[in-house]
Each structure stands twice: as C-alpha cells, then as structure tokens.
C-alpha cells in the first residue's frame, strides 16, 4: 500500500490519514494541552475518501501515523456502461479503467473528469 509515516502534530484539516486501514480526509483536528502526567493529545474527525464513513481517532501528538499517498488524475470518459459505471481513459498513460460513478453526477462520452486513485481504488470527483 502506498503510504508514509508522519507525526500526528504535522496533520491539518484537508490532509489524508489512514484510520482502520481506510484512507480518510480530515474534517476536524483539535489538540488538548498536556496534563500533569501526560503528553498533549490530538483528536481527529475524518471521513472515508472511498467509502464515505465517518471515523475518529485520538492519539498523542508525538505518535506516528500512516498517511496514504492518493494521486489526483485527469481522465476522459470513453463510454457510460450504466447509471453507475463508466469507462475512463487516463490522460497520462492512456489506460482504460472502469470507475463507479457517483449518483448525482451525469457523465457523457468525451467529458473530461478528475479522479482520485490509491492502488486499485478510484473515485470520481464532483
């Protein structure tokens, strides 16, 4: 899996983080100051990039955490197979891939789109 380690203190809202082996985008990040016998804690609220589930995490700010490497790519719709599946050609490598489309986006052939890719997971951005 394409990922790297970072300290929790280096994260910000909008960054990506791995929670429960799922890539998530941070929605809220807050820290509590250190107490008498402990270190400062960070609380992270995040939403899954590919599955949309909300997740939370509480860690010391000096702990290491995995951060996924998610690529943002450009593509062109080759064909629309059904309401929720489309074939897209990557504009860099010219590979054709099949991507599940979000329900509220209507695509037609020759539309240029932007999508996220991490390993074999892909998601079209609205």
mmCIF file of C-alpha atoms in Angstrom:
data_model
loop_
_atom_site.group_PDB
_atom_site.id
_atom_site.type_symbol
_atom_site.label_atom_id
_atom_site.label_comp_id
_atom_site.label_asym_id
_atom_site.label_seq_id
_atom_site.Cartn_x
_atom_site.Cartn_y
_atom_site.Cartn_z
ATOM 1 C CA UNK A 1 0.000 0.000 0.000
ATOM 2 C CA UNK A 2 1.335 3.431 -0.910
ATOM 3 C CA UNK A 3 1.662 5.246 2.397
ATOM 4 C CA UNK A 4 4.165 7.097 4.560
ATOM 5 C CA UNK A 5 4.520 7.858 8.259
ATOM 6 C CA UNK A 6 4.063 11.305 9.805
ATOM 7 C CA UNK A 7 3.720 12.654 13.302
ATOM 8 C CA UNK A 8 0.177 13.479 14.378
ATOM 9 C CA UNK A 9 1.205 17.088 15.146
ATOM 10 C CA UNK A 10 2.039 17.626 11.431
ATOM 11 C CA UNK A 11 -1.514 16.864 10.243
ATOM 12 C CA UNK A 12 -4.083 19.527 9.317
ATOM 13 C CA UNK A 13 -7.668 19.684 8.126
ATOM 14 C CA UNK A 14 -7.907 18.575 4.495
ATOM 15 C CA UNK A 15 -4.968 16.150 4.772
ATOM 16 C CA UNK A 16 -5.393 12.410 4.324
ATOM 17 C CA UNK A 17 -4.815 9.847 7.092
ATOM 18 C CA UNK A 18 -5.240 6.073 7.494
ATOM 19 C CA UNK A 19 -7.854 5.144 10.134
ATOM 20 C CA UNK A 20 -8.919 1.478 10.475
ATOM 21 C CA UNK A 21 -6.966 0.640 7.279
ATOM 22 C CA UNK A 22 -9.078 3.087 5.239
ATOM 23 C CA UNK A 23 -7.946 6.325 3.606
ATOM 24 C CA UNK A 24 -9.766 9.268 5.227
ATOM 25 C CA UNK A 25 -9.797 13.042 4.750
ATOM 26 C CA UNK A 26 -9.505 15.063 7.971
ATOM 27 C CA UNK A 27 -12.584 17.226 8.675
ATOM 28 C CA UNK A 28 -11.678 18.419 12.196
ATOM 29 C CA UNK A 29 -8.418 18.445 14.137
ATOM 30 C CA UNK A 30 -8.084 19.611 17.735
ATOM 31 C CA UNK A 31 -5.424 19.296 20.408
ATOM 32 C CA UNK A 32 -5.657 19.249 24.196
ATOM 33 C CA UNK A 33 -2.776 20.715 26.164
ATOM 34 C CA UNK A 34 -0.520 18.376 28.138
ATOM 35 C CA UNK A 35 -1.590 17.462 31.631
ATOM 36 C CA UNK A 36 0.395 16.857 34.794
ATOM 37 C CA UNK A 37 1.325 13.264 33.875
ATOM 38 C CA UNK A 38 0.874 13.037 30.150
ATOM 39 C CA UNK A 39 1.543 14.475 26.767
ATOM 40 C CA UNK A 40 -0.699 16.599 24.564
ATOM 41 C CA UNK A 41 -3.440 14.659 22.776
ATOM 42 C CA UNK A 42 -4.876 15.231 19.293
ATOM 43 C CA UNK A 43 -8.423 14.350 18.305
ATOM 44 C CA UNK A 44 -9.068 13.764 14.606
ATOM 45 C CA UNK A 45 -12.506 13.565 12.955
ATOM 46 C CA UNK A 46 -12.316 12.216 9.412
ATOM 47 C CA UNK A 47 -14.459 10.835 6.597
ATOM 48 C CA UNK A 48 -13.506 7.898 4.369
ATOM 49 C CA UNK A 49 -12.414 9.027 0.910
ATOM 50 C CA UNK A 50 -13.685 5.942 -0.911
ATOM 51 C CA UNK A 51 -16.489 4.703 1.390
ATOM 52 C CA UNK A 52 -17.836 7.931 2.971
ATOM 53 C CA UNK A 53 -17.868 6.552 6.561
ATOM 54 C CA UNK A 54 -17.104 8.908 9.449
ATOM 55 C CA UNK A 55 -14.222 7.850 11.717
ATOM 56 C CA UNK A 56 -12.435 9.397 14.683
ATOM 57 C CA UNK A 57 -9.028 8.943 16.260
ATOM 58 C CA UNK A 58 -7.387 10.160 19.462
ATOM 59 C CA UNK A 59 -3.576 9.960 19.721
ATOM 60 C CA UNK A 60 -0.677 11.723 21.453
ATOM 61 C CA UNK A 61 0.670 14.460 19.162
ATOM 62 C CA UNK A 62 4.148 12.889 19.064
ATOM 63 C CA UNK A 63 2.811 9.488 17.873
ATOM 64 C CA UNK A 64 3.472 8.343 14.317
ATOM 65 C CA UNK A 65 0.543 7.662 12.000
ATOM 66 C CA UNK A 66 0.223 6.337 8.451
ATOM 67 C CA UNK A 67 -0.694 8.825 5.718
ATOM 68 C CA UNK A 68 -1.869 7.387 2.376
ATOM 69 C CA UNK A 69 -0.470 8.631 -0.912
ATOM 70 C CA UNK A 70 -3.511 9.434 -3.056
ATOM 71 C CA UNK A 71 -2.955 10.572 -6.631
ATOM 72 C CA UNK A 72 -5.229 13.105 -8.311
ATOM 73 C CA UNK A 73 -5.505 12.300 -12.016
ATOM 74 C CA UNK A 74 -7.227 13.568 -15.151
ATOM 75 C CA UNK A 75 -9.333 11.305 -17.328
ATOM 76 C CA UNK A 76 -11.709 11.317 -20.269
ATOM 77 C CA UNK A 77 -14.976 9.377 -20.307
ATOM 78 C CA UNK A 78 -14.867 6.792 -23.117
ATOM 79 C CA UNK A 79 -18.297 5.269 -22.543
ATOM 80 C CA UNK A 80 -21.039 5.132 -19.946
ATOM 81 C CA UNK A 81 -21.981 1.486 -19.358
ATOM 82 C CA UNK A 82 -24.872 2.179 -16.932
ATOM 83 C CA UNK A 83 -26.073 4.841 -14.498
ATOM 84 C CA UNK A 84 -23.334 3.958 -12.013
ATOM 85 C CA UNK A 85 -20.417 2.618 -14.123
ATOM 86 C CA UNK A 86 -18.252 4.425 -16.703
ATOM 87 C CA UNK A 87 -15.127 3.608 -18.672
ATOM 88 C CA UNK A 88 -12.481 6.292 -18.310
ATOM 89 C CA UNK A 89 -9.197 6.753 -20.158
ATOM 90 C CA UNK A 90 -6.313 8.104 -18.080
ATOM 91 C CA UNK A 91 -4.934 11.146 -19.919
ATOM 92 C CA UNK A 92 -1.340 10.468 -18.766
ATOM 93 C CA UNK A 93 -0.942 6.755 -19.506
ATOM 94 C CA UNK A 94 -3.896 6.253 -21.903
ATOM 95 C CA UNK A 95 -5.011 3.206 -19.885
ATOM 96 C CA UNK A 96 -8.738 2.483 -19.876
ATOM 97 C CA UNK A 97 -10.266 1.801 -16.464
ATOM 98 C CA UNK A 98 -13.774 1.168 -15.164
ATOM 99 C CA UNK A 99 -14.929 3.503 -12.388
ATOM 100 C CA UNK A 100 -18.127 3.571 -10.352
ATOM 101 C CA UNK A 101 -19.787 6.967 -10.799
ATOM 102 C CA UNK A 102 -21.440 8.976 -8.014
ATOM 103 C CA UNK A 103 -25.240 9.028 -8.208
ATOM 104 C CA UNK A 104 -25.622 12.809 -8.582
ATOM 105 C CA UNK A 105 -23.134 13.212 -11.466
ATOM 106 C CA UNK A 106 -24.271 12.671 -15.044
ATOM 107 C CA UNK A 107 -21.470 11.776 -17.437
ATOM 108 C CA UNK A 108 -21.420 11.548 -21.188
ATOM 109 C CA UNK A 109 -18.686 10.338 -23.577
ATOM 110 C CA UNK A 110 -15.803 12.802 -24.162
ATOM 111 C CA UNK A 111 -16.313 14.525 -20.771
ATOM 112 C CA UNK A 112 -13.035 15.307 -19.016
ATOM 113 C CA UNK A 113 -13.076 14.398 -15.330
ATOM 114 C CA UNK A 114 -10.787 14.442 -12.315
ATOM 115 C CA UNK A 115 -10.475 11.373 -10.114
ATOM 116 C CA UNK A 116 -8.581 10.132 -7.076
ATOM 117 C CA UNK A 117 -6.562 6.910 -7.213
ATOM 118 C CA UNK A 118 -4.961 4.875 -4.447
ATOM 119 C CA UNK A 119 -3.756 1.432 -5.508
ATOM 120 C CA UNK A 120 -6.839 -0.190 -7.087
ATOM 121 C CA UNK A 121 -9.396 2.201 -5.524
ATOM 122 C CA UNK A 122 -10.706 5.083 -7.598
ATOM 123 C CA UNK A 123 -13.280 7.824 -7.066
ATOM 124 C CA UNK A 124 -14.589 10.477 -9.460
ATOM 125 C CA UNK A 125 -14.564 13.996 -8.018
ATOM 126 C CA UNK A 126 -17.712 16.070 -8.485
#
